[in-house]
Coordinates of C-alpha atoms and ligand atoms in Angstrom, one line a residue:
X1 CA 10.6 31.3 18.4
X2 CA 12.3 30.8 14.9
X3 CA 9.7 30.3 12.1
X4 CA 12.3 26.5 11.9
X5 CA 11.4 25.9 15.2
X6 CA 7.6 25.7 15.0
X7 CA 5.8 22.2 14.8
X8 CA 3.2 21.4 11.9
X9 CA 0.4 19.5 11.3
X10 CA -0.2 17.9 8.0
X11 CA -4.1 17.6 6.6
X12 CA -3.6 13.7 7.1
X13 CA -3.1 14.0 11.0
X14 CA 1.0 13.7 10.9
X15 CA 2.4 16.4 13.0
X16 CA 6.4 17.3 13.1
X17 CA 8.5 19.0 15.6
X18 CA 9.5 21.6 13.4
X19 CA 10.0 22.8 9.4
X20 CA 12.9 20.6 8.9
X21 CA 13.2 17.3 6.6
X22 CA 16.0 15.1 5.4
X23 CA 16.0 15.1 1.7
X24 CA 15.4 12.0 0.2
X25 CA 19.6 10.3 -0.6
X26 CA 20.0 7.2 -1.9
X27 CA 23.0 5.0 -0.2
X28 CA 23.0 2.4 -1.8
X29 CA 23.2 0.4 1.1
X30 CA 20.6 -2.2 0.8
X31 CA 21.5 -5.9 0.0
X32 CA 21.4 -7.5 -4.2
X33 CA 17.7 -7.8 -3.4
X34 CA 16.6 -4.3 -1.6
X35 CA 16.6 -5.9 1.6
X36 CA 17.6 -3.0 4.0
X37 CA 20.9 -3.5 5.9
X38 CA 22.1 -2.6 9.4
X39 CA 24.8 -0.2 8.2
X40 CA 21.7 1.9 6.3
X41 CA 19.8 1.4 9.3
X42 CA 22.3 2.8 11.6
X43 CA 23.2 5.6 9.0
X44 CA 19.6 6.7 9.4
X45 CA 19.5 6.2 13.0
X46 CA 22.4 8.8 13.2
X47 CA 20.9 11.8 11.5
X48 CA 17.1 11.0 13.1
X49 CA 15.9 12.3 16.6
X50 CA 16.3 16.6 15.7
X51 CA 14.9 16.8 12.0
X52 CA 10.7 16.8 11.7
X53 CA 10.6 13.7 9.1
X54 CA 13.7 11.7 7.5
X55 CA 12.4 10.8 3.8
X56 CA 14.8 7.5 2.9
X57 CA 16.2 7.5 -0.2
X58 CA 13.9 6.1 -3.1
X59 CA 12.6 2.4 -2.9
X60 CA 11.6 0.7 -6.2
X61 CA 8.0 -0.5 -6.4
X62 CA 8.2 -3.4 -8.9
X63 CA 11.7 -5.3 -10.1
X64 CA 12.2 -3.3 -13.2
X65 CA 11.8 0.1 -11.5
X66 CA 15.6 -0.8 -10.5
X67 CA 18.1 1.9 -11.1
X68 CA 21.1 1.5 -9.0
X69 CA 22.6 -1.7 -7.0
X70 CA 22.2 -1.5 -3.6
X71 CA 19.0 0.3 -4.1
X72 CA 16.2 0.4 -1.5
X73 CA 12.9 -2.0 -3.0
X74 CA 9.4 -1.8 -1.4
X75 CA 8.5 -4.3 -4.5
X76 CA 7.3 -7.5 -2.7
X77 CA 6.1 -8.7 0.7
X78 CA 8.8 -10.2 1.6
X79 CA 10.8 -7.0 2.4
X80 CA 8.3 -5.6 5.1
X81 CA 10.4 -7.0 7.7
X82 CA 13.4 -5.3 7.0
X83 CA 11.0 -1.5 5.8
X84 CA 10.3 -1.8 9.6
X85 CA 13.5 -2.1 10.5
X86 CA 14.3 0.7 8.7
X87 CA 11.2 2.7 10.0
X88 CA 12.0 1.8 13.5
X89 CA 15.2 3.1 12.9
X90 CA 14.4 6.6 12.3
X91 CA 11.7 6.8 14.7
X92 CA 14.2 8.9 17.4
X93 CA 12.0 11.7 19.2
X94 CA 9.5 12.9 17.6
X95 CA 11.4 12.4 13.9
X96 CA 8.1 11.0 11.4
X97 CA 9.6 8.5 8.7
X98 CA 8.7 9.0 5.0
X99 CA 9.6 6.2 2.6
X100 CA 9.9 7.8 -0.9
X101 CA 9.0 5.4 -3.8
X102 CA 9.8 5.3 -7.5
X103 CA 10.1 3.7 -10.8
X104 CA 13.3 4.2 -12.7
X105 CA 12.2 3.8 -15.9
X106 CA 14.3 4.3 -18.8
X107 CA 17.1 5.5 -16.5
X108 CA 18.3 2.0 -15.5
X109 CA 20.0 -0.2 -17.9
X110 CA 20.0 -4.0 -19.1
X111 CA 23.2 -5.0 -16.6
X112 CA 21.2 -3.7 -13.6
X113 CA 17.4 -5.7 -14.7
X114 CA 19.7 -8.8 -15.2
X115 CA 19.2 -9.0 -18.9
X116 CA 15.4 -7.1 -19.2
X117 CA 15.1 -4.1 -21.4
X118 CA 14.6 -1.1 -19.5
X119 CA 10.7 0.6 -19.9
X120 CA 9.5 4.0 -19.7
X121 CA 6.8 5.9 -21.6
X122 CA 8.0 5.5 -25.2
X123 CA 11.2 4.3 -27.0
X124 CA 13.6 7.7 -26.4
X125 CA 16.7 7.0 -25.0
X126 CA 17.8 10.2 -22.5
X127 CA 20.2 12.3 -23.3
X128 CA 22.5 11.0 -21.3
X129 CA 25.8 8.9 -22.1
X130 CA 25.5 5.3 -22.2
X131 CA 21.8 5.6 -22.0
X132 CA 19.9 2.6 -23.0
X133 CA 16.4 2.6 -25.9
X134 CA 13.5 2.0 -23.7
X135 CA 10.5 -0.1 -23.9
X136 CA 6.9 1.8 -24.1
X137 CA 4.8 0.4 -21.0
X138 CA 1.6 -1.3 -22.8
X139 CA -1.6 0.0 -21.8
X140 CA -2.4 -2.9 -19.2
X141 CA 1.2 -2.7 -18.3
X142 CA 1.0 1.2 -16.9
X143 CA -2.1 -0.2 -15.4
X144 CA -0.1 -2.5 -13.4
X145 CA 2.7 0.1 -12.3
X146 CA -0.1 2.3 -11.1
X147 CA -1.1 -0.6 -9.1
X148 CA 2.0 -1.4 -7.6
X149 CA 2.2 1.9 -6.3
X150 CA -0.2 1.2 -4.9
X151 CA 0.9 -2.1 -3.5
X152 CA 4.1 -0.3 -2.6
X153 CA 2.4 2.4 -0.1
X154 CA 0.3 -0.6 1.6
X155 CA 3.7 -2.1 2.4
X156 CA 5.1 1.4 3.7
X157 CA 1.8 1.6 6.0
X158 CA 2.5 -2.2 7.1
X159 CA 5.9 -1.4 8.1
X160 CA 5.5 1.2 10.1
X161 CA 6.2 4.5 8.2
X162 CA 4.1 7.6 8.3
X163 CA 4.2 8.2 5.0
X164 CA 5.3 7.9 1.2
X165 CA 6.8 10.3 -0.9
X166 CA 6.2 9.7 -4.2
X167 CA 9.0 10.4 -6.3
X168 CA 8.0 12.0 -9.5
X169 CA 11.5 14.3 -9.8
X170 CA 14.8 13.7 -11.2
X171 CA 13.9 12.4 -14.6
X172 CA 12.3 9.0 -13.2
X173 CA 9.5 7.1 -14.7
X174 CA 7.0 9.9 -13.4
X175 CA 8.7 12.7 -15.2
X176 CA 9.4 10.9 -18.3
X177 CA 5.4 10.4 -18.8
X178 CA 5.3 14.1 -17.9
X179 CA 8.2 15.0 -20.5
X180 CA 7.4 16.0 -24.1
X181 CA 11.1 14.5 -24.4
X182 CA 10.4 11.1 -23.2
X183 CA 6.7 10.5 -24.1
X184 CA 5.7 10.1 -27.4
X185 CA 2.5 8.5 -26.8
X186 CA -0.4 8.6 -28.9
X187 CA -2.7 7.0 -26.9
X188 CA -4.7 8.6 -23.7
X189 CA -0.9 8.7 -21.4
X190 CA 0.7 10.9 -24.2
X191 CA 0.3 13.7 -26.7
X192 CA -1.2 16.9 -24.7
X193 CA -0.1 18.3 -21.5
X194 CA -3.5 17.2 -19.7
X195 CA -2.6 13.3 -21.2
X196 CA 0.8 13.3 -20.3
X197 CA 0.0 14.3 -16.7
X198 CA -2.7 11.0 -16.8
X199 CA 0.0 8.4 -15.4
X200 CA 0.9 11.2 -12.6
X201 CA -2.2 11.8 -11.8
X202 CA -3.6 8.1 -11.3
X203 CA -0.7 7.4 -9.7
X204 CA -1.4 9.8 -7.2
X205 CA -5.1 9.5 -7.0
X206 CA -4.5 5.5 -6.3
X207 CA -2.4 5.7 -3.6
X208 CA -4.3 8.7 -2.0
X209 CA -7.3 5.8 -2.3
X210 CA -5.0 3.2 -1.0
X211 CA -4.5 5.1 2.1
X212 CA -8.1 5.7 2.4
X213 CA -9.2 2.4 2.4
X214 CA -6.6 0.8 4.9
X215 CA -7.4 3.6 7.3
X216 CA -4.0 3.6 9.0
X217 CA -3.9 6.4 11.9
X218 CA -1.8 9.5 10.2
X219 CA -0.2 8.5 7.0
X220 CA 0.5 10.9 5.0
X221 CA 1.8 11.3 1.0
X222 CA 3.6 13.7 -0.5
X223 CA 4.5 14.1 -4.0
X224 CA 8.3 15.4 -5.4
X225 CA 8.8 16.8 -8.9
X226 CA 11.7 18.8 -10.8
X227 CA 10.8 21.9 -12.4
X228 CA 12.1 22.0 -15.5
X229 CA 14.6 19.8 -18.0
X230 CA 16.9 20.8 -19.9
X231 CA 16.2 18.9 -23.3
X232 CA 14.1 20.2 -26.1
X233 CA 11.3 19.4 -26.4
X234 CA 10.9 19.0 -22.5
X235 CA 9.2 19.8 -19.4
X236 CA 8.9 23.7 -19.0
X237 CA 8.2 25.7 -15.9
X238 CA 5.1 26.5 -16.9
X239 CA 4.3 22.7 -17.8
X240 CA 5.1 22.5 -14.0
X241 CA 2.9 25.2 -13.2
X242 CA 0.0 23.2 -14.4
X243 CA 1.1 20.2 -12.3
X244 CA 1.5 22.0 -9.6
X245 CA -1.7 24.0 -10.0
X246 CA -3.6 20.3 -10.6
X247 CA -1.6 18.8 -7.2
X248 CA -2.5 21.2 -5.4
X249 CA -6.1 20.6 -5.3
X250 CA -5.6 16.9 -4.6
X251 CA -5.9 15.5 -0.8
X252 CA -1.9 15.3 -0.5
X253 CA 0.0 16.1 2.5
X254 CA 2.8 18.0 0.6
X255 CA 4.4 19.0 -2.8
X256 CA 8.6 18.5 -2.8
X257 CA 10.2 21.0 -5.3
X258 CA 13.7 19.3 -6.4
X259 CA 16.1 21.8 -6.9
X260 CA 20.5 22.0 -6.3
X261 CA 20.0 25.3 -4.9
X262 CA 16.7 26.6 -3.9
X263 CA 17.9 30.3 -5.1
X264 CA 17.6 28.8 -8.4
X265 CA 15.9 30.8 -11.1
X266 CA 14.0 29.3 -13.9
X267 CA 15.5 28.8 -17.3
X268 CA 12.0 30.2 -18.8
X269 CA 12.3 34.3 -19.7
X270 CA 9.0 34.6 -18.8
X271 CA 10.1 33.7 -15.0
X272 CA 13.0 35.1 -14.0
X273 CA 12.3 37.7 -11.8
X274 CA 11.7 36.0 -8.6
X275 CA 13.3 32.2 -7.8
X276 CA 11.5 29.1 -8.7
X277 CA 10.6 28.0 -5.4
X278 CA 8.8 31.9 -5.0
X279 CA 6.5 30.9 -8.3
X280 CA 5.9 27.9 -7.3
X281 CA 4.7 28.9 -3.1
X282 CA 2.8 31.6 -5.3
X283 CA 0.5 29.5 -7.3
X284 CA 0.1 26.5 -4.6
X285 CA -1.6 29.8 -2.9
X286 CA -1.2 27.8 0.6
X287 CA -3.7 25.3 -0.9
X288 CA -1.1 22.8 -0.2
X289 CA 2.5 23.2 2.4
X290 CA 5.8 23.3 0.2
X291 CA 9.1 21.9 0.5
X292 CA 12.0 23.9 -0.6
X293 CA 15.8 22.1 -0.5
X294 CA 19.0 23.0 -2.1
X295 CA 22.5 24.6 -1.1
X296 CA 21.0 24.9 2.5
X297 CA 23.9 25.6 5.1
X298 CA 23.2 28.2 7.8
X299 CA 20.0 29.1 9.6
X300 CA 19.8 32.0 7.2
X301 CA 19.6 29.6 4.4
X302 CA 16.7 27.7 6.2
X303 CA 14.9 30.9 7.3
X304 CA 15.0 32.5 3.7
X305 CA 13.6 29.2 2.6
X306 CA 10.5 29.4 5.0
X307 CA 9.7 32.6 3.1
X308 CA 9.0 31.1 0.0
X309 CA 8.4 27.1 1.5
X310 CA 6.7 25.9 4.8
X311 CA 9.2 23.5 5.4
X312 CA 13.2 23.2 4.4
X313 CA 14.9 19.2 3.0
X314 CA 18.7 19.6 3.8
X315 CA 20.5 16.6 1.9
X316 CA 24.3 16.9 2.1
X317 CA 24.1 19.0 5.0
X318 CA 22.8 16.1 7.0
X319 CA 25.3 14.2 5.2
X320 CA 28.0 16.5 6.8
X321 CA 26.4 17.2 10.0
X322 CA 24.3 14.4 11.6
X323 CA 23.2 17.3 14.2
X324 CA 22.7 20.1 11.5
X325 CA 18.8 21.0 12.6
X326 CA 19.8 21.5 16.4
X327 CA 22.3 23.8 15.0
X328 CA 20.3 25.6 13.1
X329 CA 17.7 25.6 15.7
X330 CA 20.0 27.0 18.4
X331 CA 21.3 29.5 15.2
X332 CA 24.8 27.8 16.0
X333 CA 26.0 28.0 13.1
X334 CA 29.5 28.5 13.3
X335 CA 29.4 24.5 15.1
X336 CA 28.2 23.5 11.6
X337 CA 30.2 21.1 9.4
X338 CA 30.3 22.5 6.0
X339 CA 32.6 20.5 4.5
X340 CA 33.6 16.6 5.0
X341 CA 37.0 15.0 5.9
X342 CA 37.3 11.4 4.2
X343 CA 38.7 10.5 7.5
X344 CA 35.5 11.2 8.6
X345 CA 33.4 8.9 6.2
X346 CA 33.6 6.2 8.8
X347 CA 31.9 7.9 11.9
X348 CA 29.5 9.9 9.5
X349 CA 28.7 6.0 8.5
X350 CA 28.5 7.7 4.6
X351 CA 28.3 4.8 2.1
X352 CA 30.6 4.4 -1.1
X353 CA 27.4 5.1 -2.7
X354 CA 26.7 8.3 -1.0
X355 CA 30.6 9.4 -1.8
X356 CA 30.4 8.6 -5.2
X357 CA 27.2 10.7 -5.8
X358 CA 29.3 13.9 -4.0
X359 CA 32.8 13.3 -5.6
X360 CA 30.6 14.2 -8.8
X361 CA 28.4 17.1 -7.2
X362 CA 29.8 18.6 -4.2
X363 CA 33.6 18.0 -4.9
X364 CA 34.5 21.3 -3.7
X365 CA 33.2 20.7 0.1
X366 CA 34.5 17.1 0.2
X367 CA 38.2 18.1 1.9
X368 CA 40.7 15.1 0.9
X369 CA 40.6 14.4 -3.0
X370 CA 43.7 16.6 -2.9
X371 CA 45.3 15.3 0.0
Ligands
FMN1 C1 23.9 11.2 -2.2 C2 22.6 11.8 -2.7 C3 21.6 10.9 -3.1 C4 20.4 11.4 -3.6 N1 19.3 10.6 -3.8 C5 18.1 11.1 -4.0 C6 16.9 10.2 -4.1 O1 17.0 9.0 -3.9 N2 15.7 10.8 -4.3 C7 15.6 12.1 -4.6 O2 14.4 12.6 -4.8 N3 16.6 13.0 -4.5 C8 17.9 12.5 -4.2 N4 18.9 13.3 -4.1 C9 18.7 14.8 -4.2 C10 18.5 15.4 -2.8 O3 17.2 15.0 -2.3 C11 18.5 17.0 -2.8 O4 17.4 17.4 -3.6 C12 19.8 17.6 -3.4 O5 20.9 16.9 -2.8 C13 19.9 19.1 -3.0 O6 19.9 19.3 -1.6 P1 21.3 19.5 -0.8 O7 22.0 20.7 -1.5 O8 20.9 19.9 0.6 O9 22.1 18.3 -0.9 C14 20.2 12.8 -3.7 C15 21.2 13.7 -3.3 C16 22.4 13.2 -2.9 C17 23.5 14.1 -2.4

C-alpha cells in the first residue's frame, strides 16, 4: 500500500482514511453576516468523500477579526446552525471536517468593519498597498480575543466538526503578535521572542483547555503557521524553529506548515541545504504529525511530501479536481486536471472569490484569460 493510502490516528482519538487534507481556501461564499450558504455548502460537498479531513476556509472569531466579504464567521451563537450545515456537508465517507479559525487583524480595513479601525498587536501598518494603521489590542482586550477563541472552538464542537485549525499563518493576527514587524509591544505580549509568542501560546493553551472541559468524543486542534516574512525586522526561520520547537510539546493534534510550494527553501543562509518543510519534520522529531502543502500535482508530489510530512493539504488541486485524492491514490495521474477551463467554473461550483484569488496566483494553470 502507498504510504497516501494509510489511515491515521490523531492523539485526540480522530482517525482519517488516509494522509490527505484539503487545504484551508476561503470562498467567500458565506452571506454579509458569515452565515454559511448552500452554494459553499455544496462546493464542499463536491471535493468531500476521498480526502482524510476538508479544513474550510478561515472563520472569524469575533466581528473585527473580518477580513474579506463573504467571509466564513464562527463569532456568535447564532451561526451554529448554519457551522452544522456546513459540517454535515463534508461529512461524505469517512472525510473528518476541520473548521479553521482566525483573526484578521491589521489585515482588514475600515470599509470591511463598517467604519471601526482595524486592530492588531501595535500601530504598524503592513507593508502592503493600501494597508490601513492599526489599533494595538489593550491588555484586557487581547484577553478577550483569547477568549473568543475560545468561544469560537466551543461553537465548532456544537456544530458538529471534528476539529479547529487555528490559523496562526499568512500574516493574520497570530503572526503579527509573533512578528518583530508588526509588534512593538512593550508590555508582557511584545519585545522578546518568548513574549511575542505569549498571545500564541494562550491562545493555544485555551482552546486545548476548552476542548478538555466540554469533553466532546474526538475533537481535535491543529495549529497553521508561515515560516518566514519577508519584511525586516520580521519573523525568521529560526523564530519559527522556536515555535515549532514550543508547539510541539503541547497536547495538539497537528502543526500546518503554510508554504506555495513545499520544495521551498528558506530565505535564511543558515538553512538552505535541505527544504523547509525537511527542517521543520526534523525538529518536531515526530513529537507532533506534520502537514506539508504547496505545488502538489501528481502522486509523486504527495509521496515526496510524506517523506518530510505525515500528511499532504492540496489547495488548488482540489480546486481543479474535485476527485484529485482517488487519483492519486489509484496513482492515476494522467486522469488529473491540472489546469482549469473557465467554462468549467460552473460544474467545479468555484466561487468569484476563489477565481479572484487564482487569477492573481495561479494564472498560468487557469486556461481562458487568453481566450
Ligand atoms: C483560493 C484560495 C484561498 C485560500 N484561503 C486560505 C485560508 O482561508 N486559510 C489558509 O490558511 N490558507 C488559505 N490559502 C492557502 C492554501 O491553504 C495553500 O496553503 C496554498 O494554496 C498552497 O497550496 P496549493 O498550491 O495546493 O494551492 C488559500 C489558497 C487559495 C488558492
Amino acid at each position: 500500500m502507498v504510504k497516501a493510502a494509510e489511515s491515521f490516528t490523531f492523539q485526540s482519538g480522530v482517525t482519517v482514511a488516509n494522509r490527505t487534507l484539503m487545504a484551508p481556501m476561503t470562498t467567500k461564499m458565506s452571506f454579509y453576516n458569515g452565515v454559511v450558504t448552500q452554494d459553499e455548502c455544496g462546493y464542499y460537498h463536491q471535493r468531500a468523500g476521498e480526502v482524510g479531513a476538508i479544513v474550510t476556509g478561515a472563520a472569524n472569531v469575533q466581528a473585527d477579526g473580518k477580513c474579506w466579504e463573504g467571509e466564513l464567521s464562527v463569532e456568535s451563537d447564532a451561526l451554529i446552525p448554519s457551522l452544522s450545515q456546513l459540517a454535515s456537508a463534508i461529512h461524505v465517507g469517512q472525510t473528518k471536517a476541520i473548521l479553521q479559525i482566525f483573526h484578521g487583524g491589521r489585515r482588514t480595513t475600515k470599509a470591511i468593519l463598517r467604519g471601526t479601525q482595524p486592530v492588531s498587536a501595535s500601530a504598524v501598518a503592513a507593508v502592503i498597498p493600501g494597508s490601513e494603521v492599526p489599533r494595538p489590542l489593550t491588555a484586557a482586550e487581547i484577553l478577550t480575543t483569547i477568549q473568543n477563541f475560545k468561544e469560537a472552538t466551543r461553537r465548532a464542537i456544537l456544530a458538529g466538526f471534528d476539529g479547529v485549525e487555528i490559523h496562526g499563518a499568512n500574516t493574520y493576527l497570530l503572526q503579527q503578535f509573533f512578528s518583530p514587524h508588526s509588534n512593538r509591544r512593550e508590555d508582557e505580549w511584545g519585545g522578546s521572542l518568548a513574549n511575542r509568542f505569549r498571545f500564541i501560546e494562550a491562545v493555544v493553551d485555551g482552546v486545548l483547555a476548552t476542548v478538555q472541559a466540554l469533553k466532546p468524543q474526538n475533537f481535535l486542534v491543529g495549529y497553521r503557521f508561515s515560516p518566514e516574512e519577508l519584511e525586516t525586522p520580521g519573523i525568521s526561520f529560526a523564530d519559527t524553529l522556536f515555535l515549532v520547537d514550543h508547539l510541539a510539546d503541547k497536547k495538539l493534534d497537528y502543526l500546518h506548515v503554510s508554504l506555495n510550494d513545499y520544495q521551498k527553501v528558506s530565505q535564511s543562509e543558515a538553512y538552505q541545504e535541505r527544504t523547509i518543510l525537511s527542517y521543520l519534520h526534523e525538529k518536531i522529531a515526530g513529537r507532533l504529525p506534520l502537514i506539508g502543502v504547496g505545488n502538489i500535482w501528481s502522486s509523486q508530489d504527495v509521496a515526496e511530501v510524506l517523506t518530510d510530512a505525515e500528511f499532504a493539504a492540496i489547495g488548488t488541486g482540489l480546486l481543479f479536481d474535485p476527485h484529485f485524492v482517488r487519483k492519486v491514490l489509484t496513482q492515476n495521474d494522467e486522469a488529473i486536471a491540472t489546469t482549469l477551463q473557465e467554462g468549467n467554473r460552473d460544474i467545479l461550483r468555484i466561487s468569484d472569490g476563489a477565481w479572484g484569488f487564482l487569477t492573481g496566483r495561479s494564472a498560468e494553470k487557469l486556461e481562458l484569460l487568453q481566450k
